[in-house]
PDB file of C-alpha atoms in Angstrom:
ATOM      1  CA  UNK A   1     -15.831   4.177 -35.706  1.00  0.00           C
ATOM      2  CA  UNK A   2     -16.666   7.173 -33.544  1.00  0.00           C
ATOM      3  CA  UNK A   3     -18.174   4.843 -30.631  1.00  0.00           C
ATOM      4  CA  UNK A   4     -15.279   2.618 -30.827  1.00  0.00           C
ATOM      5  CA  UNK A   5     -13.515   6.093 -29.840  1.00  0.00           C
ATOM      6  CA  UNK A   6     -15.523   6.680 -27.073  1.00  0.00           C
ATOM      7  CA  UNK A   7     -15.130   3.232 -26.121  1.00  0.00           C
ATOM      8  CA  UNK A   8     -11.589   2.832 -25.868  1.00  0.00           C
ATOM      9  CA  UNK A   9     -11.375   6.230 -24.365  1.00  0.00           C
ATOM     10  CA  UNK A  10     -13.619   5.558 -22.082  1.00  0.00           C
ATOM     11  CA  UNK A  11     -11.399   2.000 -21.087  1.00  0.00           C
ATOM     12  CA  UNK A  12      -8.518   4.090 -20.871  1.00  0.00           C
ATOM     13  CA  UNK A  13      -9.548   6.539 -18.393  1.00  0.00           C
ATOM     14  CA  UNK A  14     -11.222   4.157 -16.153  1.00  0.00           C
ATOM     15  CA  UNK A  15      -7.399   1.628 -16.728  1.00  0.00           C
ATOM     16  CA  UNK A  16      -5.508   4.991 -15.282  1.00  0.00           C
ATOM     17  CA  UNK A  17      -7.858   5.701 -12.664  1.00  0.00           C
ATOM     18  CA  UNK A  18      -7.820   1.642 -11.425  1.00  0.00           C
ATOM     19  CA  UNK A  19      -3.670   1.726 -11.950  1.00  0.00           C
ATOM     20  CA  UNK A  20      -3.536   5.166  -9.634  1.00  0.00           C
ATOM     21  CA  UNK A  21      -5.887   3.753  -6.875  1.00  0.00           C
ATOM     22  CA  UNK A  22      -3.625   0.807  -6.233  1.00  0.00           C
ATOM     23  CA  UNK A  23      -0.026   2.097  -6.738  1.00  0.00           C
ATOM     24  CA  UNK A  24      -1.207   5.255  -3.760  1.00  0.00           C
ATOM     25  CA  UNK A  25       2.239   5.651  -2.187  1.00  0.00           C
ATOM     26  CA  UNK A  26       3.177   6.058   1.596  1.00  0.00           C
ATOM     27  CA  UNK A  27       4.321   9.454   2.065  1.00  0.00           C
ATOM     28  CA  UNK A  28       8.216   9.376   3.021  1.00  0.00           C
ATOM     29  CA  UNK A  29       7.674  11.150   6.795  1.00  0.00           C
ATOM     30  CA  UNK A  30       5.267   8.374   7.663  1.00  0.00           C
ATOM     31  CA  UNK A  31       6.482   6.131  10.542  1.00  0.00           C
ATOM     32  CA  UNK A  32       5.877   3.037   8.728  1.00  0.00           C
ATOM     33  CA  UNK A  33       9.480   2.971   7.173  1.00  0.00           C
ATOM     34  CA  UNK A  34      11.401   2.963  10.941  1.00  0.00           C
ATOM     35  CA  UNK A  35       8.751  -0.044  11.507  1.00  0.00           C
ATOM     36  CA  UNK A  36      10.157  -1.343   7.901  1.00  0.00           C
ATOM     37  CA  UNK A  37      13.747  -0.874   8.787  1.00  0.00           C
ATOM     38  CA  UNK A  38      13.955  -2.454  11.969  1.00  0.00           C
ATOM     39  CA  UNK A  39      11.851  -5.173  10.878  1.00  0.00           C
ATOM     40  CA  UNK A  40      14.883  -5.274   8.214  1.00  0.00           C
ATOM     41  CA  UNK A  41      17.279  -5.277  10.721  1.00  0.00           C
ATOM     42  CA  UNK A  42      15.953  -7.791  12.802  1.00  0.00           C
ATOM     43  CA  UNK A  43      15.706 -10.118   9.932  1.00  0.00           C
ATOM     44  CA  UNK A  44      11.739 -10.665  10.058  1.00  0.00           C
ATOM     45  CA  UNK A  45      11.384  -9.316   6.480  1.00  0.00           C
ATOM     46  CA  UNK A  46      13.462  -9.365   3.225  1.00  0.00           C
ATOM     47  CA  UNK A  47      14.658  -5.903   2.268  1.00  0.00           C
ATOM     48  CA  UNK A  48      12.449  -4.129   0.193  1.00  0.00           C
ATOM     49  CA  UNK A  49      14.401  -1.685  -1.686  1.00  0.00           C
ATOM     50  CA  UNK A  50      15.906   1.307  -1.298  1.00  0.00           C
ATOM     51  CA  UNK A  51      14.046   3.474  -3.692  1.00  0.00           C
ATOM     52  CA  UNK A  52      10.821   5.316  -1.950  1.00  0.00           C
ATOM     53  CA  UNK A  53       8.228   5.758  -1.711  1.00  0.00           C
ATOM     54  CA  UNK A  54       6.752   2.501  -1.166  1.00  0.00           C
ATOM     55  CA  UNK A  55       3.421   1.831  -2.539  1.00  0.00           C
ATOM     56  CA  UNK A  56       0.800   1.024   0.367  1.00  0.00           C
ATOM     57  CA  UNK A  57       0.119  -2.146  -1.134  1.00  0.00           C
ATOM     58  CA  UNK A  58       3.958  -3.390  -0.779  1.00  0.00           C
ATOM     59  CA  UNK A  59       3.897  -1.793   2.956  1.00  0.00           C
ATOM     60  CA  UNK A  60       0.552  -3.739   3.825  1.00  0.00           C
ATOM     61  CA  UNK A  61       1.808  -6.969   2.358  1.00  0.00           C
ATOM     62  CA  UNK A  62       5.140  -6.068   4.471  1.00  0.00           C
ATOM     63  CA  UNK A  63       3.144  -5.341   7.849  1.00  0.00           C
ATOM     64  CA  UNK A  64       1.154  -8.146   7.436  1.00  0.00           C
ATOM     65  CA  UNK A  65       4.366 -10.600   7.068  1.00  0.00           C
ATOM     66  CA  UNK A  66       5.448  -9.010  10.117  1.00  0.00           C
ATOM     67  CA  UNK A  67       2.324  -9.727  11.887  1.00  0.00           C
ATOM     68  CA  UNK A  68       3.161 -13.217  11.510  1.00  0.00           C
ATOM     69  CA  UNK A  69       6.569 -13.120  13.248  1.00  0.00           C
ATOM     70  CA  UNK A  70       6.639 -14.687  16.597  1.00  0.00           C
ATOM     71  CA  UNK A  71       8.916 -12.217  18.253  1.00  0.00           C
ATOM     72  CA  UNK A  72       6.621  -9.558  18.115  1.00  0.00           C
ATOM     73  CA  UNK A  73       6.161  -7.703  21.699  1.00  0.00           C
ATOM     74  CA  UNK A  74       2.695  -7.058  22.643  1.00  0.00           C
ATOM     75  CA  UNK A  75       3.398  -3.331  21.559  1.00  0.00           C
ATOM     76  CA  UNK A  76       4.968  -3.916  18.695  1.00  0.00           C
ATOM     77  CA  UNK A  77       2.288  -6.127  17.281  1.00  0.00           C
ATOM     78  CA  UNK A  78      -1.106  -3.878  18.530  1.00  0.00           C
ATOM     79  CA  UNK A  79       1.465  -0.669  16.544  1.00  0.00           C
ATOM     80  CA  UNK A  80       1.683  -2.699  13.590  1.00  0.00           C
ATOM     81  CA  UNK A  81      -1.877  -4.022  13.492  1.00  0.00           C
ATOM     82  CA  UNK A  82      -3.050  -0.263  14.044  1.00  0.00           C
ATOM     83  CA  UNK A  83      -1.018   0.862  10.808  1.00  0.00           C
ATOM     84  CA  UNK A  84      -1.966  -2.118   8.996  1.00  0.00           C
ATOM     85  CA  UNK A  85      -5.664  -1.353   9.097  1.00  0.00           C
ATOM     86  CA  UNK A  86      -4.553   2.572   8.773  1.00  0.00           C
ATOM     87  CA  UNK A  87      -3.695   1.818   5.645  1.00  0.00           C
ATOM     88  CA  UNK A  88      -6.371  -0.614   4.774  1.00  0.00           C
ATOM     89  CA  UNK A  89      -8.881   2.095   5.146  1.00  0.00           C
ATOM     90  CA  UNK A  90      -7.078   5.203   3.288  1.00  0.00           C
ATOM     91  CA  UNK A  91      -6.782   2.848   0.477  1.00  0.00           C
ATOM     92  CA  UNK A  92     -10.444   1.978   1.026  1.00  0.00           C
ATOM     93  CA  UNK A  93     -11.278   5.191   1.146  1.00  0.00           C
ATOM     94  CA  UNK A  94      -9.557   6.277  -1.851  1.00  0.00           C
ATOM     95  CA  UNK A  95     -11.111   3.509  -3.757  1.00  0.00           C
ATOM     96  CA  UNK A  96     -14.477   4.814  -2.713  1.00  0.00           C
ATOM     97  CA  UNK A  97     -13.730   8.294  -3.555  1.00  0.00           C
ATOM     98  CA  UNK A  98     -12.415   7.337  -7.454  1.00  0.00           C
ATOM     99  CA  UNK A  99     -15.919   5.948  -8.159  1.00  0.00           C
TER     100      UNK A  99
END
């Protein structure tokens, strides 16, 4: 019986850690919110949500969508690529540190 309780506690702790690391939010003052708002206004992406902060996965997904749009200037494309790379590095760092 004690082994089952221990197993459930370990499983529960692991799931909480996994959930927390995949649902990290982007800080409210981050430049990415300006980029996403501009992309929404230009019709490049659909309206995301008025509730912020957004999770890093939502932001990364929308940045990927923005990169697919042919109307981006080279400067805009470079900024979005850098921001996406920065988010991916931070996500990987957090996942590695959580282990």
